[in-house]
């Protein structure tokens, strides 16, 4: 007995109710992220798939329900080690610049909660589709780190809502393959073709807004003759 993305019905509604979500009866991206948080709180592998252990912990296969009620609104109480099946918190917060300059790049719990949604809806599905390692060149960036690298102070990287993917020189898909896969198949708030040329971006930026709604905005980052970055709507 297990429930997974795409499942529908009464048991899905019961699960959603048990973990503090709206009981809409469809196991969508929000449920995946909600199940991940719940699993983390219960000390279970946070796969986003409601397997037997998860259903038990949610009180749907007998026992455990009373305990769940206390925790369901609390959100995370500690940082999860894993953000999804194939991605760790460590690689999400890693920064050479932060390391070199001794900048604190530890996320808060709210950033981790945002990251769980980002990884459930965007990053892990990319990994699952291509079936190969996906290199994150940048993930979470504290305000101090963002300032040090000259990034935007309102960057979604600082909220735990964005990653940069760079497959240059690595096995697997090219950056443009990743970009187009996201564009055609996944929910996102903002997708950016970062510099490069019309055939190939230097890297891909993608964000997922915690709790939504997602704007589905697609931009291309360019530099003007003075070297200043500007953005325009991406065109095929
Ligand atoms: Zn970025």
CSV table of C-alpha atoms and ligand atoms in Angstrom, one decimal:
chain,number,residue,atom,x,y,z
A,1,UNK,CA,0.0,0.0,0.0
A,2,UNK,CA,1.4,3.3,-1.0
A,3,UNK,CA,0.4,6.6,-2.5
A,4,UNK,CA,2.4,8.6,-5.0
A,5,UNK,CA,2.2,11.6,-7.3
A,6,UNK,CA,-0.8,11.4,-9.7
A,7,UNK,CA,-2.9,9.3,-7.3
A,8,UNK,CA,-6.4,10.4,-6.7
A,9,UNK,CA,-9.2,9.5,-4.3
A,10,UNK,CA,-10.4,9.3,-0.7
A,11,UNK,CA,-7.2,7.9,0.8
A,12,UNK,CA,-5.3,10.8,-0.8
A,13,UNK,CA,-7.7,13.2,0.9
A,14,UNK,CA,-7.3,11.4,4.2
A,15,UNK,CA,-3.5,11.6,3.9
A,16,UNK,CA,-3.7,15.3,3.0
A,17,UNK,CA,-6.0,16.0,6.0
A,18,UNK,CA,-3.7,14.1,8.3
A,19,UNK,CA,-0.6,16.1,7.4
A,20,UNK,CA,-2.3,19.5,7.4
A,21,UNK,CA,-3.0,20.0,3.7
A,22,UNK,CA,-6.2,20.9,2.0
A,23,UNK,CA,-7.9,17.5,1.3
A,24,UNK,CA,-8.3,18.0,-2.5
A,25,UNK,CA,-7.9,14.3,-3.2
A,26,UNK,CA,-5.2,14.7,-5.9
A,27,UNK,CA,-1.6,13.8,-5.1
A,28,UNK,CA,0.1,16.8,-6.8
A,29,UNK,CA,3.3,18.7,-6.2
A,30,UNK,CA,2.1,20.4,-3.0
A,31,UNK,CA,1.3,17.0,-1.5
A,32,UNK,CA,4.8,15.7,-2.5
A,33,UNK,CA,6.4,18.6,-0.7
A,34,UNK,CA,4.1,18.3,2.3
A,35,UNK,CA,4.8,14.5,2.6
A,36,UNK,CA,8.5,15.3,2.5
A,37,UNK,CA,8.2,17.7,5.4
A,38,UNK,CA,6.1,15.2,7.3
A,39,UNK,CA,8.5,12.4,6.6
A,40,UNK,CA,11.4,14.5,7.8
A,41,UNK,CA,9.6,15.3,11.1
A,42,UNK,CA,8.9,11.6,11.5
A,43,UNK,CA,12.5,10.6,10.9
A,44,UNK,CA,11.6,8.8,7.7
A,45,UNK,CA,13.4,9.1,4.4
A,46,UNK,CA,11.9,12.2,2.8
A,47,UNK,CA,11.0,10.7,-0.6
A,48,UNK,CA,7.7,12.5,-1.1
A,49,UNK,CA,6.1,9.1,-1.7
A,50,UNK,CA,3.6,8.0,1.0
A,51,UNK,CA,4.8,4.4,1.5
A,52,UNK,CA,3.5,2.1,4.2
A,53,UNK,CA,5.7,3.6,7.0
A,54,UNK,CA,4.5,7.1,6.1
A,55,UNK,CA,0.9,6.1,6.0
A,56,UNK,CA,1.3,4.4,9.3
A,57,UNK,CA,2.9,7.5,10.8
A,58,UNK,CA,0.0,9.6,9.4
A,59,UNK,CA,-2.4,7.3,11.2
A,60,UNK,CA,-4.0,5.9,8.1
A,61,UNK,CA,-2.9,2.3,8.7
A,62,UNK,CA,-3.6,2.4,12.4
A,63,UNK,CA,-1.9,4.3,15.2
A,64,UNK,CA,0.1,7.5,15.3
A,65,UNK,CA,-2.5,10.0,14.3
A,66,UNK,CA,-2.8,11.9,17.6
A,67,UNK,CA,0.9,12.6,17.6
A,68,UNK,CA,0.8,13.9,14.1
A,69,UNK,CA,-1.7,16.7,14.9
A,70,UNK,CA,0.8,18.4,17.1
A,71,UNK,CA,3.5,18.5,14.5
A,72,UNK,CA,1.6,19.2,11.3
A,73,UNK,CA,1.5,22.9,11.7
A,74,UNK,CA,4.9,23.3,13.1
A,75,UNK,CA,6.8,22.8,9.9
A,76,UNK,CA,10.5,21.8,10.1
A,77,UNK,CA,12.2,21.8,13.5
A,78,UNK,CA,15.6,21.0,12.2
A,79,UNK,CA,17.4,21.1,8.8
A,80,UNK,CA,16.9,18.0,6.7
A,81,UNK,CA,20.1,16.3,5.4
A,82,UNK,CA,18.3,15.4,2.2
A,83,UNK,CA,16.2,17.6,0.1
A,84,UNK,CA,15.0,14.8,-2.2
A,85,UNK,CA,16.0,11.3,-3.2
A,86,UNK,CA,19.2,12.4,-4.9
A,87,UNK,CA,20.0,15.8,-3.5
A,88,UNK,CA,21.5,16.8,-0.2
A,89,UNK,CA,21.2,20.0,1.8
A,90,UNK,CA,25.0,20.1,1.6
A,91,UNK,CA,25.2,20.5,-2.1
A,92,UNK,CA,22.4,23.1,-2.0
A,93,UNK,CA,24.2,25.4,0.4
A,94,UNK,CA,27.7,24.8,-0.9
A,95,UNK,CA,29.6,27.9,-2.1
A,96,UNK,CA,33.3,28.2,-2.8
A,97,UNK,CA,33.1,31.9,-2.3
A,98,UNK,CA,31.5,31.5,1.1
A,99,UNK,CA,34.1,29.0,2.1
A,100,UNK,CA,37.0,31.1,0.8
A,101,UNK,CA,35.8,34.3,2.5
A,102,UNK,CA,34.5,32.7,5.6
A,103,UNK,CA,30.9,33.9,4.9
A,104,UNK,CA,28.1,32.2,6.9
A,105,UNK,CA,25.9,30.4,4.4
A,106,UNK,CA,23.7,28.4,6.8
A,107,UNK,CA,20.0,28.5,5.8
A,108,UNK,CA,17.1,28.9,8.2
A,109,UNK,CA,14.2,26.5,8.5
A,110,UNK,CA,12.0,28.6,6.2
A,111,UNK,CA,14.7,28.3,3.5
A,112,UNK,CA,14.8,24.6,3.9
A,113,UNK,CA,11.0,24.4,3.6
A,114,UNK,CA,11.1,26.4,0.4
A,115,UNK,CA,13.9,24.2,-0.9
A,116,UNK,CA,11.9,21.0,-0.2
A,117,UNK,CA,9.2,22.4,-2.5
A,118,UNK,CA,11.8,23.4,-5.2
A,119,UNK,CA,13.4,20.0,-5.1
A,120,UNK,CA,10.1,18.0,-5.1
A,121,UNK,CA,8.7,20.0,-8.0
A,122,UNK,CA,11.7,20.9,-10.2
A,123,UNK,CA,15.1,19.6,-9.3
A,124,UNK,CA,14.4,16.0,-8.6
A,125,UNK,CA,12.1,15.6,-11.6
A,126,UNK,CA,15.0,16.9,-13.8
A,127,UNK,CA,17.2,14.2,-12.3
A,128,UNK,CA,14.6,11.6,-12.7
A,129,UNK,CA,14.0,12.5,-16.3
A,130,UNK,CA,17.6,12.5,-17.5
A,131,UNK,CA,18.7,9.7,-15.1
A,132,UNK,CA,22.0,11.3,-14.4
A,133,UNK,CA,23.7,13.6,-11.9
A,134,UNK,CA,22.6,17.2,-12.2
A,135,UNK,CA,25.2,19.7,-11.1
A,136,UNK,CA,24.1,22.6,-9.0
A,137,UNK,CA,26.5,25.5,-9.4
A,138,UNK,CA,24.6,27.6,-6.9
A,139,UNK,CA,21.7,27.1,-4.6
A,140,UNK,CA,21.0,28.8,-1.3
A,141,UNK,CA,22.8,32.1,-0.9
A,142,UNK,CA,22.6,34.0,2.4
A,143,UNK,CA,22.2,37.8,2.2
A,144,UNK,CA,25.9,38.2,3.1
A,145,UNK,CA,27.0,35.8,0.3
A,146,UNK,CA,24.7,37.4,-2.2
A,147,UNK,CA,26.2,40.8,-1.4
A,148,UNK,CA,29.7,39.4,-1.7
A,149,UNK,CA,29.1,38.1,-5.2
A,150,UNK,CA,27.2,41.1,-6.3
A,151,UNK,CA,23.9,39.2,-6.7
A,152,UNK,CA,20.5,40.8,-6.4
A,153,UNK,CA,19.3,41.5,-2.8
A,154,UNK,CA,15.9,40.2,-3.7
A,155,UNK,CA,17.2,37.0,-5.3
A,156,UNK,CA,15.2,33.9,-4.9
A,157,UNK,CA,18.5,32.2,-4.1
A,158,UNK,CA,18.3,33.9,-0.7
A,159,UNK,CA,14.9,32.5,0.0
A,160,UNK,CA,15.9,28.9,-0.8
A,161,UNK,CA,13.7,29.1,-3.8
A,162,UNK,CA,16.3,28.9,-6.7
A,163,UNK,CA,19.1,26.9,-8.1
A,164,UNK,CA,21.6,27.3,-10.9
A,165,UNK,CA,22.3,24.2,-13.0
A,166,UNK,CA,25.5,24.0,-15.0
A,167,UNK,CA,26.1,20.8,-17.0
A,168,UNK,CA,29.1,22.2,-19.0
A,169,UNK,CA,31.9,19.7,-19.1
A,170,UNK,CA,29.8,17.0,-17.4
A,171,UNK,CA,28.1,13.8,-18.5
A,172,UNK,CA,24.5,14.0,-19.3
A,173,UNK,CA,22.3,16.6,-20.8
A,174,UNK,CA,23.6,20.0,-22.0
A,175,UNK,CA,22.4,23.2,-20.4
A,176,UNK,CA,19.9,23.9,-23.2
A,177,UNK,CA,18.4,20.4,-22.8
A,178,UNK,CA,17.8,21.1,-19.1
A,179,UNK,CA,16.3,24.5,-20.0
A,180,UNK,CA,13.9,23.1,-22.5
A,181,UNK,CA,12.9,20.2,-20.4
A,182,UNK,CA,11.9,22.5,-17.6
A,183,UNK,CA,10.2,24.9,-19.9
A,184,UNK,CA,8.0,22.2,-21.5
A,185,UNK,CA,7.3,19.9,-18.6
A,186,UNK,CA,7.7,21.4,-15.1
A,187,UNK,CA,6.1,24.1,-12.9
A,188,UNK,CA,8.4,27.0,-12.1
A,189,UNK,CA,8.3,30.6,-11.0
A,190,UNK,CA,11.2,31.9,-13.1
A,191,UNK,CA,13.4,30.2,-15.6
A,192,UNK,CA,16.4,32.1,-17.0
A,193,UNK,CA,18.7,31.3,-20.0
A,194,UNK,CA,21.8,32.8,-18.4
A,195,UNK,CA,24.1,34.5,-21.0
A,196,UNK,CA,25.9,32.3,-23.5
A,197,UNK,CA,24.5,32.5,-27.0
A,198,UNK,CA,21.3,31.6,-28.8
A,199,UNK,CA,22.3,27.9,-28.9
A,200,UNK,CA,23.6,27.4,-25.4
A,201,UNK,CA,23.2,29.2,-22.1
A,202,UNK,CA,26.2,29.4,-19.7
A,203,UNK,CA,23.9,28.0,-17.0
A,204,UNK,CA,20.2,27.7,-16.2
A,205,UNK,CA,18.5,29.5,-13.3
A,206,UNK,CA,15.2,28.1,-12.1
A,207,UNK,CA,13.0,29.0,-9.2
A,208,UNK,CA,9.9,27.7,-7.5
A,209,UNK,CA,8.0,30.0,-5.2
A,210,UNK,CA,7.1,28.5,-1.8
A,211,UNK,CA,3.4,28.1,-1.6
A,212,UNK,CA,2.9,29.5,-5.1
A,213,UNK,CA,1.5,30.8,-7.3
A,214,UNK,CA,4.2,30.2,-9.9
A,215,UNK,CA,4.6,33.0,-12.5
A,216,UNK,CA,6.0,30.7,-15.2
A,217,UNK,CA,8.2,33.6,-16.4
A,218,UNK,CA,10.9,32.8,-18.9
A,219,UNK,CA,13.8,35.3,-19.3
A,220,UNK,CA,17.2,35.6,-21.0
A,221,UNK,CA,20.0,37.3,-19.2
A,222,UNK,CA,22.3,39.4,-21.4
A,223,UNK,CA,25.1,41.9,-21.0
A,224,UNK,CA,25.0,45.4,-22.6
A,225,UNK,CA,28.1,47.0,-24.1
A,226,UNK,CA,29.1,48.4,-20.7
A,227,UNK,CA,28.9,44.9,-19.3
A,228,UNK,CA,25.8,45.5,-17.3
A,229,UNK,CA,23.3,42.6,-17.0
A,230,UNK,CA,19.8,43.0,-18.3
A,231,UNK,CA,16.9,40.6,-18.8
A,232,UNK,CA,14.5,40.2,-21.6
A,233,UNK,CA,11.7,37.8,-22.4
A,234,UNK,CA,13.2,34.6,-23.7
A,235,UNK,CA,12.3,33.8,-27.3
A,236,UNK,CA,12.7,30.4,-29.1
B,1,LIG,ZN1,20.5,31.8,-10.2
